[in-house]
């Protein structure tokens, strides 16, 4: 009868595994090991969150959205007369990867000339943050307003 | 020795026992993919190896007990490609009956993977649904398939019941909310919203979303939050009506655009819910 008991136990265990509740989909409560620590760092210690004076002629504002997940990102860049980026701010409402990507982008563009800023590739951002494949689009999205702003600045 | 009956002298135990890996008899029977050992009734306790042994010795009949166990492992693997009942071999439930139970032996059948949520919940494949009717049908279905009602049944039926119940839950959840219902309907028509940057969304709309999100982040009082909530609700209602009209006119692109906008607002609604939870 030991064989019977073992069989029943195994079946009960596998049934339990099947019935285990799914993790909640709220990304804020996802365990940290699902996000790379660099992403968590940007999320907990965001740099450059805020706004610049959008009426100033040295400030460019760019907006981008992600339709599948509903994330929205706003980037602002302030340029001096010589074409150097002196300040950058962002506001992002979305997942941790989107926030980290925009935070990193504002960090990287500061101090660069506009030509240098245009050379930043989304693969650089993705690599720096170790973004998983499903979040690669966040790194692409954040560069869209960067290019848009720079190309539209006088 | 008598042939073809349970009285045969052979190494297998004469009392049916659940097959475990410690038993010589059971090892060959488990489904390598799912570990499913299948139903332990109906002569499978003897195992293929014993059958083969006895066949060689001329003692095992080619008839009933010698039949290959096509049954449960195949059925639970293949879903509903086999039209026969896994239990009694009779015609499957899709020819007659409600699609869940075999009309002959009443055994629960595996879920049909080709059946969409609308069909499952007995609704027309349209954006407009009667949510009261949806709820009634959901409850009816769970009374038929919920695992609580299968605690005394075979393991195979228990597994099927779990799959059915999960499917019914997913279907109900998807069809209840307008956003998920619309997206599902689009998917059935072969239209999906792509992952990636939204180059098409107009700037005005994105600014509006940005501003609502900022307002929500700054909202300190319950009154402020209620105000935002009612704004968002009004927007969602308007968009829902637009989606409904788009589907009626078969304008899938328009429906897609409206549903995308609904997604942005839906994220705000989620944030409002989170903000309401006291920490």
Tab-separated table of C-alpha atoms in Angstrom:
chain	number	residue	atom	x	y	z
A	1	UNK	CA	0.000	0.000	0.000
A	2	UNK	CA	3.074	2.263	0.184
A	3	UNK	CA	3.042	2.458	-3.604
A	4	UNK	CA	-0.568	3.636	-3.530
A	5	UNK	CA	0.263	6.342	-1.005
A	6	UNK	CA	3.213	7.616	-3.027
A	7	UNK	CA	1.147	7.796	-6.183
A	8	UNK	CA	-1.638	9.691	-4.496
A	9	UNK	CA	0.801	12.105	-2.910
A	10	UNK	CA	2.446	12.817	-6.234
A	11	UNK	CA	-0.878	13.513	-7.870
A	12	UNK	CA	-1.933	15.824	-5.066
A	13	UNK	CA	1.345	17.731	-5.332
A	14	UNK	CA	1.023	18.231	-9.053
A	15	UNK	CA	-2.586	19.316	-8.637
A	16	UNK	CA	-1.463	21.921	-6.106
A	17	UNK	CA	1.129	23.253	-8.521
A	18	UNK	CA	-1.474	23.546	-11.242
A	19	UNK	CA	-3.853	25.378	-8.964
A	20	UNK	CA	-1.346	27.845	-7.524
A	21	UNK	CA	-2.624	31.376	-7.981
A	22	UNK	CA	-0.991	33.510	-10.605
A	23	UNK	CA	1.136	36.394	-9.411
A	24	UNK	CA	-0.725	39.710	-9.529
A	25	UNK	CA	-0.067	41.636	-12.690
A	26	UNK	CA	0.652	44.934	-10.912
A	27	UNK	CA	4.235	45.554	-11.829
A	28	UNK	CA	4.853	47.618	-8.715
A	29	UNK	CA	4.426	44.524	-6.596
A	30	UNK	CA	6.511	42.244	-8.834
A	31	UNK	CA	9.435	40.702	-6.996
A	32	UNK	CA	12.618	42.692	-7.554
A	33	UNK	CA	14.427	39.770	-9.109
A	34	UNK	CA	12.250	40.123	-12.186
A	35	UNK	CA	13.733	43.566	-12.818
A	36	UNK	CA	17.430	44.111	-13.228
A	37	UNK	CA	18.849	46.013	-10.284
A	38	UNK	CA	19.772	48.912	-12.574
A	39	UNK	CA	16.141	49.289	-13.522
A	40	UNK	CA	15.106	49.110	-9.875
A	41	UNK	CA	17.724	51.747	-9.081
A	42	UNK	CA	16.293	54.174	-11.625
A	43	UNK	CA	12.828	53.446	-10.338
A	44	UNK	CA	13.695	54.065	-6.698
A	45	UNK	CA	16.195	56.871	-7.265
A	46	UNK	CA	14.968	58.585	-10.385
A	47	UNK	CA	17.184	61.213	-11.811
A	48	UNK	CA	15.921	64.274	-13.628
A	49	UNK	CA	12.229	63.855	-12.954
A	50	UNK	CA	10.334	67.026	-13.562
A	51	UNK	CA	9.627	69.750	-16.062
A	52	UNK	CA	11.397	72.568	-17.779
A	53	UNK	CA	9.801	75.795	-18.918
A	54	UNK	CA	8.158	74.701	-22.117
A	55	UNK	CA	7.611	78.260	-23.292
A	56	UNK	CA	11.345	78.984	-23.376
A	57	UNK	CA	12.829	78.919	-26.837
A	58	UNK	CA	15.788	76.872	-25.688
A	59	UNK	CA	13.579	74.066	-24.405
A	60	UNK	CA	12.173	71.344	-26.586
A	61	UNK	CA	9.425	68.964	-25.483
A	62	UNK	CA	8.738	65.550	-26.896
A	63	UNK	CA	5.980	63.051	-26.129
A	64	UNK	CA	5.678	59.413	-27.010
A	65	UNK	CA	3.255	56.624	-26.223
A	66	UNK	CA	3.313	52.847	-26.365
A	67	UNK	CA	-0.013	51.521	-27.632
A	68	UNK	CA	0.196	47.942	-26.472
A	69	UNK	CA	0.874	48.811	-22.855
A	70	UNK	CA	-0.432	52.363	-22.619
A	71	UNK	CA	2.823	53.874	-21.338
A	72	UNK	CA	3.402	57.554	-21.941
A	73	UNK	CA	6.736	59.393	-21.778
A	74	UNK	CA	7.540	63.085	-21.867
A	75	UNK	CA	11.079	64.347	-22.356
A	76	UNK	CA	12.347	67.910	-22.225
A	77	UNK	CA	15.771	69.133	-23.256
A	78	UNK	CA	17.355	72.528	-22.753
A	79	UNK	CA	20.056	73.588	-25.168
A	80	UNK	CA	22.460	76.513	-24.994
A	81	UNK	CA	23.455	78.765	-27.902
A	82	UNK	CA	26.392	76.541	-28.805
A	83	UNK	CA	24.205	73.493	-29.279
A	84	UNK	CA	25.159	71.799	-26.044
A	85	UNK	CA	22.510	70.127	-23.911
A	86	UNK	CA	22.588	71.769	-20.522
A	87	UNK	CA	19.549	70.221	-18.885
A	88	UNK	CA	17.089	67.408	-19.405
A	89	UNK	CA	13.972	66.290	-17.592
A	90	UNK	CA	11.501	63.501	-17.982
A	91	UNK	CA	8.117	62.352	-16.781
A	92	UNK	CA	7.034	58.820	-17.538
A	93	UNK	CA	3.886	56.963	-16.557
A	94	UNK	CA	4.365	53.311	-17.224
A	95	UNK	CA	6.363	50.252	-16.362
A	96	UNK	CA	9.717	50.153	-14.580
A	97	UNK	CA	11.596	49.615	-17.819
A	98	UNK	CA	9.997	52.659	-19.420
A	99	UNK	CA	10.868	54.794	-16.405
A	100	UNK	CA	14.435	53.519	-16.294
A	101	UNK	CA	14.903	54.049	-20.045
A	102	UNK	CA	13.768	57.654	-19.898
A	103	UNK	CA	15.751	58.334	-16.742
A	104	UNK	CA	18.887	56.944	-18.351
A	105	UNK	CA	18.288	58.895	-21.558
A	106	UNK	CA	18.124	62.197	-19.680
A	107	UNK	CA	21.333	61.276	-17.846
A	108	UNK	CA	23.145	60.458	-21.043
A	109	UNK	CA	22.132	63.492	-23.104
A	110	UNK	CA	23.187	65.978	-20.473
A	111	UNK	CA	26.496	67.520	-21.360
A	112	UNK	CA	26.457	66.212	-24.925
A	113	UNK	CA	26.078	68.264	-28.046
A	114	UNK	CA	22.945	67.674	-30.053
A	115	UNK	CA	24.945	65.802	-32.693
A	116	UNK	CA	26.380	63.496	-30.073
A	117	UNK	CA	22.947	62.945	-28.540
A	118	UNK	CA	21.584	61.801	-31.877
A	119	UNK	CA	24.128	59.006	-31.965
A	120	UNK	CA	22.729	57.282	-28.885
A	121	UNK	CA	21.310	53.952	-29.962
A	122	UNK	CA	18.418	52.144	-28.334
A	123	UNK	CA	20.623	49.042	-28.122
A	124	UNK	CA	23.010	51.009	-25.876
A	125	UNK	CA	20.180	51.806	-23.492
A	126	UNK	CA	18.847	48.268	-23.569
A	127	UNK	CA	22.297	46.854	-22.882
A	128	UNK	CA	23.003	49.243	-20.021
A	129	UNK	CA	19.739	48.364	-18.305
A	130	UNK	CA	19.827	44.675	-19.282
A	131	UNK	CA	16.290	44.991	-20.653
A	132	UNK	CA	14.579	41.709	-21.441
A	133	UNK	CA	13.351	41.207	-25.034
A	134	UNK	CA	9.763	42.025	-24.129
A	135	UNK	CA	10.851	45.494	-22.904
A	136	UNK	CA	13.182	46.429	-25.740
A	137	UNK	CA	10.519	48.697	-27.200
A	138	UNK	CA	10.886	50.991	-24.157
A	139	UNK	CA	14.440	51.807	-25.171
A	140	UNK	CA	13.298	52.535	-28.716
A	141	UNK	CA	10.381	54.660	-27.568
A	142	UNK	CA	12.449	56.978	-25.415
A	143	UNK	CA	14.719	57.996	-28.284
A	144	UNK	CA	11.800	59.091	-30.438
A	145	UNK	CA	11.132	62.323	-28.509
A	146	UNK	CA	14.884	62.914	-28.194
A	147	UNK	CA	15.266	62.940	-31.972
A	148	UNK	CA	12.048	64.859	-32.432
A	149	UNK	CA	13.130	67.598	-30.018
A	150	UNK	CA	16.618	67.964	-31.410
A	151	UNK	CA	15.484	68.075	-35.002
A	152	UNK	CA	12.865	70.695	-34.221
A	153	UNK	CA	15.058	72.978	-32.154
A	154	UNK	CA	16.047	76.237	-33.873
B	1	UNK	CA	-3.969	-21.529	-16.711
B	2	UNK	CA	-7.082	-19.632	-17.556
B	3	UNK	CA	-6.566	-16.941	-20.135
B	4	UNK	CA	-8.042	-13.499	-20.412
B	5	UNK	CA	-9.251	-13.146	-16.838
B	6	UNK	CA	-8.009	-11.541	-13.705
B	7	UNK	CA	-7.142	-14.885	-12.208
B	8	UNK	CA	-3.964	-15.261	-14.263
B	9	UNK	CA	-0.806	-15.945	-12.327
B	10	UNK	CA	1.585	-13.230	-13.173
B	11	UNK	CA	3.899	-10.802	-11.464
B	12	UNK	CA	1.409	-7.920	-11.440
B	13	UNK	CA	-0.660	-7.418	-8.279
B	14	UNK	CA	-4.165	-8.786	-8.435
B	15	UNK	CA	-5.687	-5.780	-6.700
B	16	UNK	CA	-5.816	-2.567	-8.754
B	17	UNK	CA	-3.380	-0.089	-7.325
B	18	UNK	CA	-2.556	3.452	-8.328
B	19	UNK	CA	0.396	3.325	-10.632
B	20	UNK	CA	3.551	4.793	-9.146
B	21	UNK	CA	7.092	4.804	-10.351
B	22	UNK	CA	8.004	2.139	-7.856
B	23	UNK	CA	5.725	-0.319	-9.571
B	24	UNK	CA	7.151	-2.235	-12.504
B	25	UNK	CA	3.781	-2.292	-14.117
B	26	UNK	CA	3.071	1.399	-14.222
B	27	UNK	CA	6.309	2.866	-15.519
B	28	UNK	CA	5.648	2.546	-19.203
B	29	UNK	CA	2.278	4.204	-19.035
B	30	UNK	CA	2.968	7.734	-17.895
B	31	UNK	CA	2.727	10.472	-20.472
B	32	UNK	CA	6.301	11.681	-20.862
B	33	UNK	CA	5.215	15.271	-21.449
B	34	UNK	CA	2.755	15.843	-18.694
B	35	UNK	CA	3.504	12.980	-16.362
B	36	UNK	CA	-0.159	12.145	-16.630
B	37	UNK	CA	-0.715	8.533	-15.774
B	38	UNK	CA	-4.177	8.444	-17.199
B	39	UNK	CA	-7.186	6.809	-15.776
B	40	UNK	CA	-6.363	3.774	-13.700
B	41	UNK	CA	-9.504	1.890	-14.489
B	42	UNK	CA	-10.242	-0.445	-17.312
B	43	UNK	CA	-7.392	-2.878	-17.314
B	44	UNK	CA	-4.577	-0.388	-17.619
B	45	UNK	CA	-3.238	-1.475	-14.291
B	46	UNK	CA	-1.813	-4.490	-16.047
B	47	UNK	CA	0.429	-2.298	-18.133
B	48	UNK	CA	1.700	-2.757	-21.604
B	49	UNK	CA	4.746	-4.689	-20.509
B	50	UNK	CA	2.715	-7.351	-18.751
B	51	UNK	CA	0.410	-7.502	-21.727
B	52	UNK	CA	3.338	-7.925	-24.069
B	53	UNK	CA	4.801	-10.653	-21.872
B	54	UNK	CA	1.555	-12.535	-21.749
B	55	UNK	CA	0.915	-12.035	-25.461
B	56	UNK	CA	4.247	-13.655	-26.204
B	57	UNK	CA	3.301	-16.574	-24.003
B	58	UNK	CA	0.006	-16.819	-25.866
B	59	UNK	CA	-1.916	-16.096	-22.722
B	60	UNK	CA	-3.030	-12.523	-23.378
B	61	UNK	CA	-6.078	-12.096	-25.553
B	62	UNK	CA	-5.951	-9.737	-28.498
B	63	UNK	CA	-9.300	-8.363	-27.484
B	64	UNK	CA	-10.365	-5.866	-24.904
B	65	UNK	CA	-7.495	-5.987	-22.452
B	66	UNK	CA	-4.913	-6.097	-25.182
B	67	UNK	CA	-6.083	-2.804	-26.629
B	68	UNK	CA	-3.518	-0.022	-26.723
B	69	UNK	CA	-4.347	2.641	-24.183
B	70	UNK	CA	-5.155	5.399	-26.681
B	71	UNK	CA	-7.605	6.971	-24.271
B	72	UNK	CA	-6.727	9.631	-21.784
B	73	UNK	CA	-3.124	10.565	-22.448
B	74	UNK	CA	-3.857	11.088	-26.113
B	75	UNK	CA	-7.069	12.930	-25.379
B	76	UNK	CA	-5.601	15.240	-22.784
B	77	UNK	CA	-2.654	15.884	-25.092
B	78	UNK	CA	-4.521	16.498	-28.280
B	79	UNK	CA	-7.420	18.441	-26.831
B	80	UNK	CA	-10.378	17.765	-28.992
B	81	UNK	CA	-8.969	16.537	-32.227
B	82	UNK	CA	-10.363	13.095	-31.465
B	83	UNK	CA	-14.098	13.018	-31.967
B	84	UNK	CA	-14.564	10.053	-29.669
B	85	UNK	CA	-15.216	10.014	-25.994
B	86	UNK	CA	-12.031	9.063	-24.157
B	87	UNK	CA	-13.992	7.033	-21.687
B	88	UNK	CA	-16.510	4.991	-23.610
B	89	UNK	CA	-15.321	5.455	-27.173
B	90	UNK	CA	-18.721	6.707	-28.224
B	91	UNK	CA	-19.285	9.706	-30.483
B	92	UNK	CA	-17.929	12.859	-28.899
B	93	UNK	CA	-19.894	15.618	-27.294
B	94	UNK	CA	-19.426	18.044	-30.140
B	95	UNK	CA	-21.789	16.241	-32.398
B	96	UNK	CA	-24.512	16.394	-29.800
B	97	UNK	CA	-24.815	17.571	-26.274
B	98	UNK	CA	-23.553	20.700	-24.646
B	99	UNK	CA	-19.928	20.351	-25.615
B	100	UNK	CA	-18.785	19.301	-22.155
B	101	UNK	CA	-20.074	15.836	-21.378
B	102	UNK	CA	-20.267	12.692	-23.412
B	103	UNK	CA	-23.892	12.085	-24.306
B	104	UNK	CA	-23.416	8.373	-23.743
B	105	UNK	CA	-21.426	7.948	-20.559
B	106	UNK	CA	-21.565	11.522	-19.176
B	107	UNK	CA	-17.802	11.668	-18.728
B	108	UNK	CA	-16.340	15.167	-18.875
B	109	UNK	CA	-14.569	15.835	-22.161
B	110	UNK	CA	-11.491	17.991	-22.675
B	111	UNK	CA	-12.066	21.648	-23.611
B	112	UNK	CA	-12.381	22.489	-27.262
B	113	UNK	CA	-9.434	24.737	-28.173
B	114	UNK	CA	-11.177	26.063	-31.256
B	115	UNK	CA	-14.165	27.415	-29.383
B	116	UNK	CA	-13.974	31.172	-28.848
B	117	UNK	CA	-15.087	32.980	-25.714
B	118	UNK	CA	-18.273	34.311	-27.270
B	119	UNK	CA	-19.407	30.854	-28.236
B	120	UNK	CA	-18.458	29.486	-24.836
B	121	UNK	CA	-20.514	32.105	-23.030
B	122	UNK	CA	-23.361	31.863	-25.462
B	123	UNK	CA	-23.110	35.397	-26.869
B	124	UNK	CA	-23.191	36.801	-30.338
B	125	UNK	CA	-19.761	37.658	-31.615
B	126	UNK	CA	-20.318	41.383	-31.267
B	127	UNK	CA	-19.083	44.221	-29.130
B	128	UNK	CA	-22.423	44.808	-27.481
B	129	UNK	CA	-23.166	42.195	-24.851
B	130	UNK	CA	-25.810	41.784	-22.221
B	131	UNK	CA	-23.635	41.716	-19.096
B	132	UNK	CA	-26.449	40.339	-16.943
B	133	UNK	CA	-26.906	37.424	-19.307
B	134	UNK	CA	-23.144	36.986	-19.386
B	135	UNK	CA	-23.006	36.673	-15.633
B	136	UNK	CA	-25.859	34.159	-15.540
B	137	UNK	CA	-24.242	32.025	-18.198
B	138	UNK	CA	-20.900	32.215	-16.363
B	139	UNK	CA	-22.473	30.938	-13.176
B	140	UNK	CA	-24.305	28.173	-15.056
B	141	UNK	CA	-21.074	27.035	-16.626
B	142	UNK	CA	-19.131	26.996	-13.387
B	143	UNK	CA	-21.877	24.891	-11.831
B	144	UNK	CA	-21.211	22.375	-14.609
B	145	UNK	CA	-17.422	22.322	-14.723
B	146	UNK	CA	-15.991	23.617	-11.477
B	147	UNK	CA	-13.459	21.238	-9.862
B	148	UNK	CA	-15.481	21.226	-6.625
B	149	UNK	CA	-18.040	19.081	-8.396
B	150	UNK	CA	-15.472	16.561	-9.552
B	151	UNK	CA	-13.820	15.631	-6.308
B	152	UNK	CA	-15.136	12.073	-6.528
B	153	UNK	CA	-14.432	11.591	-10.184
B	154	UNK	CA	-11.431	10.201	-12.034
B	155	UNK	CA	-8.170	12.105	-12.244
B	156	UNK	CA	-8.679	12.655	-15.953
B	157	UNK	CA	-12.006	14.350	-15.362
B	158	UNK	CA	-10.531	16.378	-12.533
B	159	UNK	CA	-7.829	17.663	-14.867
B	160	UNK	CA	-10.359	18.479	-17.571
B	161	UNK	CA	-12.581	20.225	-15.055
B	162	UNK	CA	-9.728	22.455	-13.998
B	163	UNK	CA	-8.978	23.380	-17.612
B	164	UNK	CA	-12.652	24.070	-18.289
B	165	UNK	CA	-13.066	26.189	-15.185
B	166	UNK	CA	-9.988	28.266	-15.974
B	167	UNK	CA	-11.162	28.756	-19.538
B	168	UNK	CA	-14.590	29.878	-18.374
B	169	UNK	CA	-12.991	32.321	-15.935
B	170	UNK	CA	-10.761	33.769	-18.649
B	171	UNK	CA	-13.664	34.045	-21.045
B	172	UNK	CA	-15.877	35.811	-18.533
B	173	UNK	CA	-13.170	38.219	-17.442
B	174	UNK	CA	-12.290	39.054	-21.035
B	175	UNK	CA	-15.847	39.645	-22.200
B	176	UNK	CA	-17.004	41.562	-19.154
B	177	UNK	CA	-14.754	44.623	-19.533
B	178	UNK	CA	-15.234	46.689	-22.711
B	179	UNK	CA	-11.508	47.160	-23.323
B	180	UNK	CA	-10.564	43.499	-23.138
B	181	UNK	CA	-13.716	42.529	-25.023
B	182	UNK	CA	-12.890	44.928	-27.836
B	183	UNK	CA	-9.272	43.791	-28.020
B	184	UNK	CA	-10.372	40.151	-28.084
B	185	UNK	CA	-12.874	40.862	-30.824
B	186	UNK	CA	-10.145	42.580	-32.816
B	187	UNK	CA	-7.930	39.558	-32.294
B	188	UNK	CA	-10.649	37.263	-33.629
B	189	UNK	CA	-10.678	39.439	-36.735
B	190	UNK	CA	-6.924	39.124	-37.021
B	191	UNK	CA	-6.094	42.660	-35.894
B	192	UNK	CA	-3.609	43.125	-33.091
B	193	UNK	CA	-2.126	46.207	-31.516
B	194	UNK	CA	1.608	46.040	-32.114
B	195	UNK	CA	4.176	46.246	-29.391
B	196	UNK	CA	6.362	49.297	-29.770
B	197	UNK	CA	6.225	53.002	-30.274
B	198	UNK	CA	3.009	54.778	-31.038
B	199	UNK	CA	3.876	56.926	-34.020
B	200	UNK	CA	0.264	57.462	-34.930
B	201	UNK	CA	-1.206	58.751	-31.708
B	202	UNK	CA	-1.804	62.448	-31.901
B	203	UNK	CA	0.229	64.681	-29.650
B	204	UNK	CA	-2.844	66.396	-28.260
B	205	UNK	CA	-4.168	63.137	-26.920
B	206	UNK	CA	-0.826	62.164	-25.368
B	207	UNK	CA	-0.639	65.554	-23.656
B	208	UNK	CA	-4.098	64.973	-22.257
B	209	UNK	CA	-3.052	61.613	-20.851
B	210	UNK	CA	0.121	63.124	-19.474
B	211	UNK	CA	-1.834	65.850	-17.707
B	212	UNK	CA	-4.340	63.450	-16.169
B	213	UNK	CA	-1.515	61.271	-14.887
B	214	UNK	CA	0.252	64.283	-13.428
B	215	UNK	CA	-2.937	65.453	-11.758
B	216	UNK	CA	-3.453	62.020	-10.270
B	217	UNK	CA	0.100	61.878	-8.972
B	218	UNK	CA	-0.392	65.226	-7.261
B	219	UNK	CA	-3.874	64.514	-5.920
B	220	UNK	CA	-3.852	64.605	-2.148
B	221	UNK	CA	-7.510	64.603	-1.225
B	222	UNK	CA	-10.220	62.094	-1.884
B	223	UNK	CA	-12.245	64.829	-3.572
B	224	UNK	CA	-9.450	65.472	-6.052
B	225	UNK	CA	-9.243	61.775	-6.825
B	226	UNK	CA	-12.990	61.481	-7.264
B	227	UNK	CA	-12.895	64.332	-9.739
B	228	UNK	CA	-10.230	62.630	-11.812
B	229	UNK	CA	-12.114	59.357	-11.588
B	230	UNK	CA	-15.282	60.890	-12.991
B	231	UNK	CA	-13.386	62.581	-15.805
B	232	UNK	CA	-11.776	59.305	-16.793
B	233	UNK	CA	-15.042	57.418	-16.513
B	234	UNK	CA	-16.762	59.883	-18.816
B	235	UNK	CA	-13.962	59.559	-21.345
B	236	UNK	CA	-14.136	55.774	-21.207
B	237	UNK	CA	-17.863	55.792	-21.736
B	238	UNK	CA	-17.492	58.030	-24.780
B	239	UNK	CA	-14.733	55.842	-26.190
B	240	UNK	CA	-16.763	52.685	-25.525
B	241	UNK	CA	-19.632	54.123	-27.545
B	242	UNK	CA	-17.202	54.988	-30.340
B	243	UNK	CA	-15.795	51.473	-30.325
B	244	UNK	CA	-19.272	50.022	-30.425
B	245	UNK	CA	-20.172	52.134	-33.430
B	246	UNK	CA	-16.918	51.281	-35.181
B	247	UNK	CA	-17.565	47.556	-34.820
B	248	UNK	CA	-21.119	47.944	-36.040
B	249	UNK	CA	-19.807	49.704	-39.117
B	250	UNK	CA	-17.106	47.064	-39.502
B	251	UNK	CA	-14.451	49.781	-39.255
B	252	UNK	CA	-11.721	47.764	-37.547
B	253	UNK	CA	-9.069	50.462	-37.877
B	254	UNK	CA	-11.277	52.940	-36.100
B	255	UNK	CA	-12.055	50.371	-33.413
B	256	UNK	CA	-8.327	49.766	-32.988
B	257	UNK	CA	-7.631	53.486	-32.605
B	258	UNK	CA	-10.399	53.924	-30.032
B	259	UNK	CA	-9.328	50.845	-28.090
B	260	UNK	CA	-5.747	52.111	-27.990
B	261	UNK	CA	-6.981	55.340	-26.440
B	262	UNK	CA	-9.045	53.331	-23.977
B	263	UNK	CA	-5.898	51.519	-22.951
B	264	UNK	CA	-4.216	54.758	-21.885
B	265	UNK	CA	-7.223	55.723	-19.789
B	266	UNK	CA	-7.510	52.239	-18.407
B	267	UNK	CA	-3.979	52.555	-17.021
B	268	UNK	CA	-5.081	55.711	-15.215
B	269	UNK	CA	-8.052	53.816	-13.799
B	270	UNK	CA	-5.714	51.134	-12.518
B	271	UNK	CA	-3.548	53.775	-10.860
B	272	UNK	CA	-6.600	55.307	-9.219
B	273	UNK	CA	-7.524	51.917	-7.807
B	274	UNK	CA	-4.005	51.446	-6.470
B	275	UNK	CA	-3.996	54.893	-4.954
B	276	UNK	CA	-7.195	54.151	-3.111
B	277	UNK	CA	-5.715	51.187	-1.302
B	278	UNK	CA	-4.484	52.366	2.084
B	279	UNK	CA	-0.887	51.434	2.777
